[in-house]
Amino acid sequence: MRSRLPLSAVVRRGAACALLALAALAQGPLAGAAARGAEAEDAPTASGARARPVAASGAAQAELRAAAPRAATRVPFAPRWSATLHGGFARAAASAVVCEAPAVKGVPACAGARRGEGAVKGRTAPNNGDYALSYKDSDDDPNTYNSTRARLDIPEGARIRYARLYWGGNLRVGERKPLADAGTVLVAEPGGAYRKVGADTTIGHRVAGGAEALHASADVTDLVRASGPGEWTVAQLPIAKGHSATGGWGGWTLVAAWEEPQAPLRRLALWDGFESLHVGERDRRTLRLTLPGHHVPAGASGRAGFVAYDGDRGVDGDAVTVRTGRAKPVPLGGDAANPSADLFNSTISDRTSASGRSSRRVPPHTFGYDSDVLDLRKALRRGGTGLRADVSAQRDAVWLGAFWAETDEARAGGGARAGGAAGGRRG
């Protein structure tokens, strides 16, 4: 039997409902007032992607950050930004968890696991589900419970054209972090103080596979343009510590597109979303991304990067293959840090050029966080048009958050395309 409420409670409930309705009306235009413009013919695409509205900024964005973030269990991959210019992508990344102690028998101690050493007693590899994990806290601020630093390297004289910060983690391990706090992190530029940065697009949030996965992002172009290269710090990531069979994870990646007149002409494209690859039995196992209109010159070089969560070391079947034109797909990776058949293996690496120094101080094993930059040269065939990347997880469970590519371009033309402009991404 339904109990009756006193009149005062009815009035309070009605007022609360009215406030919620007003908030929803406000959030609609704020979170998606500007629809994506007509997409250019050569804009990058992702299979199954749908256009979504663009988030507002300024004071209106601050109001949104005060409320619980808008979330979805799946955010289809779609183009975020693209351009043909003389420049490239730079990346800084860090894992926010550290090994506290083994939680199961037969695995190496934490020191060995951080080095990526193989497990003892016949186990194939140590993974995040084998250990109790805690927060990494690199700053001296008593008000932060996790903080990590990473270096962003940009060529001297280069201008930042676009920059985006991605962060995420497992909210449910030995403890649980509230979703309401997941849409905001603290960011400090080189030599600067913390400031709040809030998600400006739909947050990916799903409970599945023994985890509560979270992925969020924000446009930080103005901040990176004003502050430049150096050590960036991100704190208060929404990650849980402790132990579970699935394991904890968490980290952040800053992707910045730069332009410098003396650099090679390149095609740059950034995609993002929140896709579960083989997390559940009904989940897709392959995601296809395409960059039409690309023209590969002779001797072309290029790089690709991605952000992914909970990739387990030693579980093969996850890979990224790339092809141009009608050429045969070429698997990326293939070195000790990133085996081509176990690409999502808890690493932050970049061995493609001198810019890889941004990953030098990162332990070989990050316990569930991948932010890797890989060489594309073998996949770029002279005269090929268009680029296709297939991201797959056949045996492992992987949560994918972002993918970017830079490739030498044979033809000039095609300006930058960002959120709200032709070829850009929705909110």
Short mmCIF file of C-alpha atoms in Angstrom, two decimals:
data_model
loop_
_atom_site.label_atom_id
_atom_site.label_comp_id
_atom_site.label_asym_id
_atom_site.label_seq_id
_atom_site.Cartn_x
_atom_site.Cartn_y
_atom_site.Cartn_z
CA MET A 1 0.00 0.00 0.00
CA ARG A 2 1.37 3.45 -0.96
CA SER A 3 1.63 5.82 2.00
CA ARG A 4 0.38 9.39 1.80
CA LEU A 5 2.80 12.29 2.06
CA PRO A 6 2.10 15.38 4.24
CA LEU A 7 1.31 18.55 2.33
CA SER A 8 4.68 20.11 3.16
CA ALA A 9 6.50 17.12 1.66
CA VAL A 10 4.35 17.31 -1.47
CA VAL A 11 5.26 20.96 -1.87
CA ARG A 12 8.96 20.19 -1.39
CA ARG A 13 8.82 17.31 -3.89
CA GLY A 14 7.04 19.52 -6.43
CA ALA A 15 9.65 22.22 -6.03
CA ALA A 16 12.44 19.69 -6.46
CA CYS A 17 10.85 18.31 -9.62
CA ALA A 18 10.47 21.83 -10.99
CA LEU A 19 14.16 22.52 -10.34
CA LEU A 20 15.17 19.28 -12.04
CA ALA A 21 13.04 20.13 -15.04
CA LEU A 22 14.60 23.58 -15.29
CA ALA A 23 18.07 22.02 -15.03
CA ALA A 24 17.24 19.59 -17.83
CA LEU A 25 15.99 22.44 -20.02
CA ALA A 26 19.15 24.36 -19.30
CA GLN A 27 21.39 21.40 -19.95
CA GLY A 28 19.86 20.72 -23.35
CA PRO A 29 21.01 23.91 -25.05
CA LEU A 30 24.16 24.15 -22.95
CA ALA A 31 25.32 20.62 -23.64
CA GLY A 32 24.27 20.59 -27.24
CA ALA A 33 23.30 23.97 -28.62
CA ALA A 34 25.42 23.82 -31.75
CA ALA A 35 24.90 20.85 -34.03
CA ARG A 36 27.82 19.63 -36.06
CA GLY A 37 28.10 21.41 -39.41
CA ALA A 38 28.00 19.75 -42.79
CA GLU A 39 30.82 17.24 -42.81
CA ALA A 40 33.51 17.76 -45.41
CA GLU A 41 34.03 15.06 -47.98
CA ASP A 42 37.48 14.14 -46.66
CA ALA A 43 36.64 14.22 -42.96
CA PRO A 44 37.57 11.12 -40.92
CA THR A 45 34.79 8.71 -40.03
CA ALA A 46 34.14 5.79 -37.70
CA SER A 47 31.81 2.90 -38.40
CA GLY A 48 28.60 3.31 -36.44
CA ALA A 49 29.39 6.91 -35.46
CA ARG A 50 26.59 9.41 -34.94
CA ALA A 51 26.83 13.18 -34.80
CA ARG A 52 26.20 14.74 -31.40
CA PRO A 53 25.85 18.36 -30.30
CA VAL A 54 28.73 20.57 -29.19
CA ALA A 55 29.14 21.58 -25.55
CA ALA A 56 29.14 25.22 -24.50
CA SER A 57 32.01 26.90 -22.67
CA GLY A 58 32.57 29.72 -20.20
CA ALA A 59 30.09 30.45 -17.42
CA ALA A 60 27.47 28.12 -18.89
CA GLN A 61 29.99 25.28 -18.90
CA ALA A 62 30.81 25.98 -15.24
CA GLU A 63 27.14 25.52 -14.38
CA LEU A 64 27.14 22.16 -16.06
CA ARG A 65 30.24 21.03 -14.18
CA ALA A 66 28.49 21.68 -10.88
CA ALA A 67 25.87 19.04 -11.72
CA ALA A 68 26.34 15.33 -12.28
CA PRO A 69 27.96 14.80 -15.71
CA ARG A 70 25.94 13.57 -18.65
CA ALA A 71 26.90 9.92 -19.23
CA ALA A 72 26.23 7.05 -21.63
CA THR A 73 27.18 3.37 -21.56
CA ARG A 74 28.47 3.73 -25.12
CA VAL A 75 29.71 6.79 -26.97
CA PRO A 76 30.23 5.80 -30.62
CA PHE A 77 33.62 6.78 -32.01
CA ALA A 78 33.47 9.86 -34.25
CA PRO A 79 35.89 12.48 -35.57
CA ARG A 80 36.92 15.05 -32.98
CA TRP A 81 39.37 17.18 -35.01
CA SER A 82 41.26 16.94 -38.29
CA ALA A 83 43.50 19.09 -40.48
CA THR A 84 46.05 19.02 -43.29
CA LEU A 85 48.98 21.18 -42.21
CA HIS A 86 52.73 21.36 -41.63
CA GLY A 87 52.92 19.81 -38.18
CA GLY A 88 51.99 16.81 -36.09
CA PHE A 89 50.66 15.48 -32.80
CA ALA A 90 52.37 15.61 -29.41
CA ARG A 91 51.31 13.47 -26.48
CA ALA A 92 51.84 13.40 -22.71
CA ALA A 93 50.41 10.57 -20.59
CA ALA A 94 50.54 9.03 -17.12
CA SER A 95 49.05 6.13 -15.20
CA ALA A 96 47.58 7.15 -11.84
CA VAL A 97 47.79 3.83 -9.99
CA VAL A 98 50.70 2.10 -8.27
CA CYS A 99 51.16 -1.44 -7.07
CA GLU A 100 50.69 -1.82 -3.33
CA ALA A 101 51.01 -5.59 -2.80
CA PRO A 102 50.30 -8.90 -4.55
CA ALA A 103 46.73 -10.04 -3.95
CA VAL A 104 47.04 -13.57 -5.32
CA LYS A 105 49.65 -16.29 -4.99
CA GLY A 106 52.26 -17.01 -7.62
CA VAL A 107 52.90 -13.51 -9.00
CA PRO A 108 56.02 -11.36 -8.74
CA ALA A 109 56.43 -8.73 -6.06
CA CYS A 110 55.39 -5.20 -7.01
CA ALA A 111 58.89 -4.15 -8.07
CA GLY A 112 59.07 -6.99 -10.59
CA ALA A 113 55.54 -6.39 -11.81
CA ARG A 114 56.30 -2.70 -12.47
CA ARG A 115 59.26 -3.78 -14.59
CA GLY A 116 56.99 -6.07 -16.56
CA GLU A 117 58.70 -9.26 -15.43
CA GLY A 118 56.96 -12.52 -16.17
CA ALA A 119 55.10 -14.24 -13.39
CA VAL A 120 56.41 -17.25 -11.54
CA LYS A 121 54.91 -20.71 -11.21
CA GLY A 122 53.76 -20.93 -14.79
CA ARG A 123 51.57 -17.83 -14.92
CA THR A 124 51.91 -16.01 -18.23
CA ALA A 125 52.02 -12.41 -17.01
CA PRO A 126 51.22 -10.22 -14.00
CA ASN A 127 48.12 -8.07 -14.51
CA ASN A 128 46.16 -5.47 -12.56
CA GLY A 129 43.74 -8.08 -11.26
CA ASP A 130 46.62 -9.82 -9.46
CA TYR A 131 47.49 -6.86 -7.21
CA ALA A 132 46.08 -4.45 -4.68
CA LEU A 133 46.54 -1.02 -6.22
CA SER A 134 46.76 2.42 -4.67
CA TYR A 135 47.03 6.01 -5.87
CA LYS A 136 50.13 7.62 -7.27
CA ASP A 137 50.57 11.07 -5.71
CA SER A 138 53.44 13.09 -7.19
CA ASP A 139 52.70 16.56 -5.86
CA ASP A 140 53.17 18.05 -2.38
CA ASP A 141 49.57 19.23 -2.06
CA PRO A 142 47.84 17.61 0.95
CA ASN A 143 44.45 18.28 -0.65
CA THR A 144 44.97 15.86 -3.54
CA TYR A 145 44.78 12.09 -3.13
CA ASN A 146 46.24 11.29 -6.57
CA SER A 147 48.42 13.31 -8.91
CA THR A 148 50.73 12.44 -11.78
CA ARG A 149 53.07 14.33 -14.10
CA ALA A 150 54.07 13.84 -17.71
CA ARG A 151 56.08 15.89 -20.18
CA LEU A 152 54.60 17.42 -23.32
CA ASP A 153 57.26 18.06 -25.99
CA ILE A 154 56.50 20.46 -28.84
CA PRO A 155 59.00 21.65 -31.50
CA GLU A 156 60.48 25.08 -30.87
CA GLY A 157 58.48 27.77 -32.59
CA ALA A 158 55.44 25.54 -33.16
CA ARG A 159 51.92 26.83 -32.58
CA ILE A 160 49.25 24.73 -30.88
CA ARG A 161 46.25 24.24 -33.15
CA TYR A 162 44.18 21.95 -30.93
CA ALA A 163 44.59 20.13 -27.61
CA ARG A 164 42.41 17.69 -25.70
CA LEU A 165 42.74 16.03 -22.32
CA TYR A 166 41.42 12.48 -21.83
CA TRP A 167 41.06 10.81 -18.45
CA GLY A 168 39.42 7.71 -17.05
CA GLY A 169 39.55 4.81 -14.67
CA ASN A 170 37.73 2.05 -12.85
CA LEU A 171 35.37 3.54 -10.26
CA ARG A 172 34.75 0.23 -8.48
CA VAL A 173 37.61 -1.88 -7.10
CA GLY A 174 38.08 -2.33 -3.36
CA GLU A 175 36.25 0.97 -2.91
CA ARG A 176 33.82 2.87 -5.10
CA LYS A 177 34.12 6.44 -6.39
CA PRO A 178 30.92 8.41 -7.18
CA LEU A 179 30.09 9.16 -10.79
CA ALA A 180 29.12 12.70 -9.78
CA ASP A 181 32.82 13.49 -9.17
CA ALA A 182 34.08 11.92 -12.38
CA GLY A 183 33.52 14.86 -14.70
CA THR A 184 36.15 17.16 -13.20
CA VAL A 185 39.91 16.90 -12.68
CA LEU A 186 42.61 19.32 -11.56
CA VAL A 187 45.22 20.40 -14.11
CA ALA A 188 48.42 22.35 -13.55
CA GLU A 189 50.43 23.69 -16.48
CA PRO A 190 54.26 23.71 -16.29
CA GLY A 191 55.16 25.82 -13.26
CA GLY A 192 51.51 26.70 -12.62
CA ALA A 193 48.84 26.05 -10.02
CA TYR A 194 45.89 23.69 -10.20
CA ARG A 195 42.71 24.72 -11.95
CA LYS A 196 39.53 22.76 -12.48
CA VAL A 197 38.87 21.28 -15.91
CA GLY A 198 35.47 19.73 -16.57
CA ALA A 199 34.30 17.30 -19.23
CA ASP A 200 32.69 19.15 -22.13
CA THR A 201 31.21 16.13 -23.86
CA THR A 202 29.26 13.02 -22.97
CA ILE A 203 31.10 10.85 -20.46
CA GLY A 204 31.47 7.15 -21.12
CA HIS A 205 30.32 5.14 -18.10
CA ARG A 206 29.46 1.46 -17.99
CA VAL A 207 29.22 -1.25 -15.35
CA ALA A 208 30.23 -4.55 -16.94
CA GLY A 209 32.85 -7.27 -16.73
CA GLY A 210 33.37 -6.75 -13.01
CA ALA A 211 34.27 -3.08 -13.48
CA GLU A 212 32.70 0.36 -13.49
CA ALA A 213 34.57 1.98 -16.35
CA LEU A 214 34.73 5.73 -16.88
CA HIS A 215 36.14 7.83 -19.75
CA ALA A 216 35.92 11.63 -20.08
CA SER A 217 37.58 14.45 -22.01
CA ALA A 218 37.81 18.22 -22.37
CA ASP A 219 39.08 20.79 -24.86
CA VAL A 220 42.18 22.43 -23.35
CA THR A 221 43.44 24.22 -26.46
CA ASP A 222 43.61 27.68 -24.90
CA LEU A 223 45.38 26.40 -21.80
CA VAL A 224 48.03 24.45 -23.73
CA ARG A 225 48.49 27.26 -26.26
CA ALA A 226 49.18 29.73 -23.45
CA SER A 227 51.38 27.41 -21.36
CA GLY A 228 53.32 25.41 -23.94
CA PRO A 229 55.59 22.39 -23.43
CA GLY A 230 56.93 21.03 -20.17
CA GLU A 231 55.74 19.03 -17.19
CA TRP A 232 51.95 18.89 -16.92
CA THR A 233 50.22 17.61 -13.77
CA VAL A 234 46.74 16.11 -13.49
CA ALA A 235 45.19 15.34 -10.10
CA GLN A 236 41.99 13.98 -8.56
CA LEU A 237 41.34 11.43 -11.28
CA PRO A 238 38.17 9.40 -10.64
CA ILE A 239 39.79 6.07 -9.82
CA ALA A 240 39.26 3.55 -7.05
CA LYS A 241 42.00 1.77 -5.12
CA GLY A 242 42.08 -1.73 -3.70
CA HIS A 243 41.75 -5.13 -5.33
CA SER A 244 39.19 -6.94 -7.44
CA ALA A 245 39.38 -9.85 -9.85
CA THR A 246 39.06 -7.45 -12.78
CA GLY A 247 41.55 -5.00 -11.31
CA GLY A 248 41.86 -1.27 -10.99
CA TRP A 249 43.22 1.18 -13.53
CA GLY A 250 43.32 4.87 -14.32
CA GLY A 251 45.28 7.50 -16.18
CA TRP A 252 45.26 10.56 -18.42
CA THR A 253 46.52 11.56 -21.86
CA LEU A 254 47.02 15.02 -23.31
CA VAL A 255 46.96 15.10 -27.13
CA ALA A 256 48.09 18.34 -28.80
CA ALA A 257 48.16 19.15 -32.52
CA TRP A 258 50.92 21.61 -33.44
CA GLU A 259 51.86 23.54 -36.58
CA GLU A 260 55.28 24.73 -37.70
CA PRO A 261 56.00 25.99 -41.25
CA GLN A 262 59.19 23.95 -41.70
CA ALA A 263 57.58 20.64 -40.71
CA PRO A 264 56.44 18.13 -43.37
CA LEU A 265 52.92 18.45 -44.78
CA ARG A 266 50.79 15.96 -42.88
CA ARG A 267 47.22 14.80 -42.52
CA LEU A 268 46.14 14.81 -38.87
CA ALA A 269 43.00 13.20 -37.48
CA LEU A 270 41.71 12.60 -33.94
CA TRP A 271 38.77 10.33 -33.10
CA ASP A 272 37.26 9.64 -29.68
CA GLY A 273 34.34 7.95 -27.95
CA PHE A 274 33.83 5.12 -25.49
CA GLU A 275 33.69 1.64 -26.97
CA SER A 276 33.69 -1.67 -25.10
CA LEU A 277 35.58 -4.29 -27.11
CA HIS A 278 34.79 -7.83 -25.95
CA VAL A 279 33.94 -6.69 -22.40
CA GLY A 280 30.63 -8.56 -22.68
CA GLU A 281 29.76 -11.49 -24.91
CA ARG A 282 27.52 -9.30 -27.06
CA ASP A 283 30.07 -6.51 -27.44
CA ARG A 284 31.73 -5.86 -30.75
CA ARG A 285 35.28 -7.11 -31.09
CA THR A 286 36.46 -4.81 -33.88
CA LEU A 287 36.11 -1.07 -34.45
CA ARG A 288 36.88 0.42 -37.88
CA LEU A 289 38.08 4.01 -38.37
CA THR A 290 38.54 5.59 -41.81
CA LEU A 291 40.33 8.68 -43.10
CA PRO A 292 39.17 9.17 -46.70
CA GLY A 293 40.84 11.52 -49.15
CA HIS A 294 44.37 10.92 -47.90
CA HIS A 295 47.09 10.69 -50.58
CA VAL A 296 50.27 8.83 -49.64
CA PRO A 297 53.53 10.17 -51.12
CA ALA A 298 56.68 8.12 -51.77
CA GLY A 299 58.65 7.39 -48.60
CA ALA A 300 55.77 8.47 -46.39
CA SER A 301 56.06 8.30 -42.62
CA GLY A 302 53.41 8.52 -39.97
CA ARG A 303 52.35 7.69 -36.43
CA ALA A 304 49.20 6.50 -34.70
CA GLY A 305 48.24 6.63 -31.05
CA PHE A 306 45.45 5.40 -28.81
CA VAL A 307 44.02 5.51 -25.28
CA ALA A 308 42.66 2.25 -23.88
CA TYR A 309 41.85 0.73 -20.49
CA ASP A 310 42.29 -2.68 -18.84
CA GLY A 311 44.40 -4.30 -21.52
CA ASP A 312 46.01 -7.35 -19.92
CA ARG A 313 49.58 -8.32 -20.60
CA GLY A 314 50.03 -11.80 -22.00
CA VAL A 315 46.48 -12.14 -23.37
CA ASP A 316 46.87 -12.12 -27.13
CA GLY A 317 44.30 -11.39 -29.80
CA ASP A 318 44.18 -7.61 -29.48
CA ALA A 319 45.65 -5.64 -32.36
CA VAL A 320 45.49 -2.58 -34.59
CA THR A 321 45.89 -3.03 -38.33
CA VAL A 322 46.19 -0.17 -40.82
CA ARG A 323 45.89 -0.11 -44.61
CA THR A 324 45.97 2.55 -47.31
CA GLY A 325 44.06 2.08 -50.53
CA ARG A 326 43.73 -1.58 -51.42
CA ALA A 327 46.98 -2.64 -49.80
CA LYS A 328 47.09 -5.52 -47.36
CA PRO A 329 46.41 -4.50 -43.72
CA VAL A 330 49.59 -4.14 -41.67
CA PRO A 331 49.61 -4.85 -37.91
CA LEU A 332 51.11 -2.09 -35.78
CA GLY A 333 53.58 -2.65 -32.99
CA GLY A 334 55.83 -5.66 -33.04
CA ASP A 335 58.49 -4.67 -30.50
CA ALA A 336 59.04 -5.69 -26.89
CA ALA A 337 56.91 -2.85 -25.54
CA ASN A 338 53.97 -3.51 -27.86
CA PRO A 339 53.74 -6.98 -29.41
CA SER A 340 51.53 -6.81 -32.50
CA ALA A 341 49.26 -9.57 -31.16
CA ASP A 342 49.07 -8.13 -27.62
CA LEU A 343 48.94 -4.41 -28.30
CA PHE A 344 46.71 -3.46 -25.36
CA ASN A 345 49.11 -4.58 -22.66
CA SER A 346 49.30 -1.82 -20.03
CA THR A 347 52.04 0.38 -21.48
CA ILE A 348 52.72 4.06 -22.07
CA SER A 349 55.26 4.13 -24.87
CA ASP A 350 56.49 6.06 -27.90
CA ARG A 351 59.47 4.65 -29.73
CA THR A 352 58.78 6.38 -33.02
CA SER A 353 61.09 9.39 -32.62
CA ALA A 354 62.92 11.65 -30.21
CA SER A 355 59.53 12.72 -28.89
CA GLY A 356 59.39 9.35 -27.20
CA ARG A 357 61.39 10.82 -24.34
CA SER A 358 58.04 11.85 -22.85
CA SER A 359 57.58 8.16 -21.98
CA ARG A 360 61.07 7.44 -20.63
CA ARG A 361 60.27 7.65 -16.92
CA VAL A 362 57.13 5.55 -17.18
CA PRO A 363 57.40 2.02 -15.72
CA PRO A 364 57.14 -0.73 -18.35
CA HIS A 365 53.89 -1.97 -16.75
CA THR A 366 51.13 0.55 -15.93
CA PHE A 367 48.56 -1.90 -14.46
CA GLY A 368 45.71 -1.41 -16.90
CA TYR A 369 46.35 1.85 -18.76
CA ASP A 370 47.50 2.14 -22.39
CA SER A 371 48.59 5.32 -24.13
CA ASP A 372 50.87 4.31 -26.97
CA VAL A 373 52.29 5.94 -30.09
CA LEU A 374 53.16 3.55 -32.93
CA ASP A 375 55.01 3.75 -36.24
CA LEU A 376 52.84 3.76 -39.38
CA ARG A 377 55.54 3.65 -42.07
CA LYS A 378 55.08 0.01 -43.05
CA ALA A 379 51.35 0.57 -43.53
CA LEU A 380 51.68 3.60 -45.83
CA ARG A 381 51.86 2.48 -49.47
CA ARG A 382 52.94 4.98 -52.11
CA GLY A 383 49.98 6.17 -54.16
CA GLY A 384 47.47 4.81 -51.68
CA THR A 385 44.40 6.91 -51.01
CA GLY A 386 42.57 6.93 -47.72
CA LEU A 387 43.54 5.22 -44.49
CA ARG A 388 41.65 2.51 -42.63
CA ALA A 389 42.40 1.33 -39.10
CA ASP A 390 40.82 -1.75 -37.51
CA VAL A 391 41.05 -1.92 -33.72
CA SER A 392 40.24 -5.36 -32.34
CA ALA A 393 40.15 -7.36 -29.11
CA GLN A 394 39.43 -11.04 -29.71
CA ARG A 395 40.30 -12.54 -26.31
CA ASP A 396 41.02 -9.64 -23.97
CA ALA A 397 38.45 -7.13 -22.73
CA VAL A 398 39.37 -3.55 -23.66
CA TRP A 399 37.73 -0.15 -23.23
CA LEU A 400 38.76 2.23 -26.02
CA GLY A 401 38.71 6.02 -25.53
CA ALA A 402 40.68 7.77 -28.28
CA PHE A 403 42.67 7.19 -31.47
CA TRP A 404 44.76 9.60 -33.53
CA ALA A 405 46.91 9.45 -36.66
CA GLU A 406 49.38 11.71 -38.42
CA THR A 407 50.57 10.79 -41.92
CA ASP A 408 52.61 12.50 -44.61
CA GLU A 409 50.32 13.99 -47.23
CA ALA A 410 51.05 14.35 -50.95
CA ARG A 411 48.60 17.17 -51.59
CA ALA A 412 47.98 20.46 -49.87
CA GLY A 413 44.51 21.66 -48.94
CA GLY A 414 41.93 21.01 -46.24
CA GLY A 415 41.95 23.31 -43.25
CA ALA A 416 41.42 22.38 -39.64
CA ARG A 417 38.07 20.89 -38.68
CA ALA A 418 36.96 20.89 -35.06
CA GLY A 419 33.81 20.60 -32.98
CA GLY A 420 30.95 22.42 -34.62
CA ALA A 421 32.88 23.02 -37.85
CA ALA A 422 32.85 20.77 -40.84
CA GLY A 423 34.38 17.44 -39.99
CA GLY A 424 34.42 18.06 -36.24
CA ARG A 425 32.91 16.09 -33.42
CA ARG A 426 29.78 16.54 -31.41
CA GLY A 427 29.49 17.01 -27.70
#
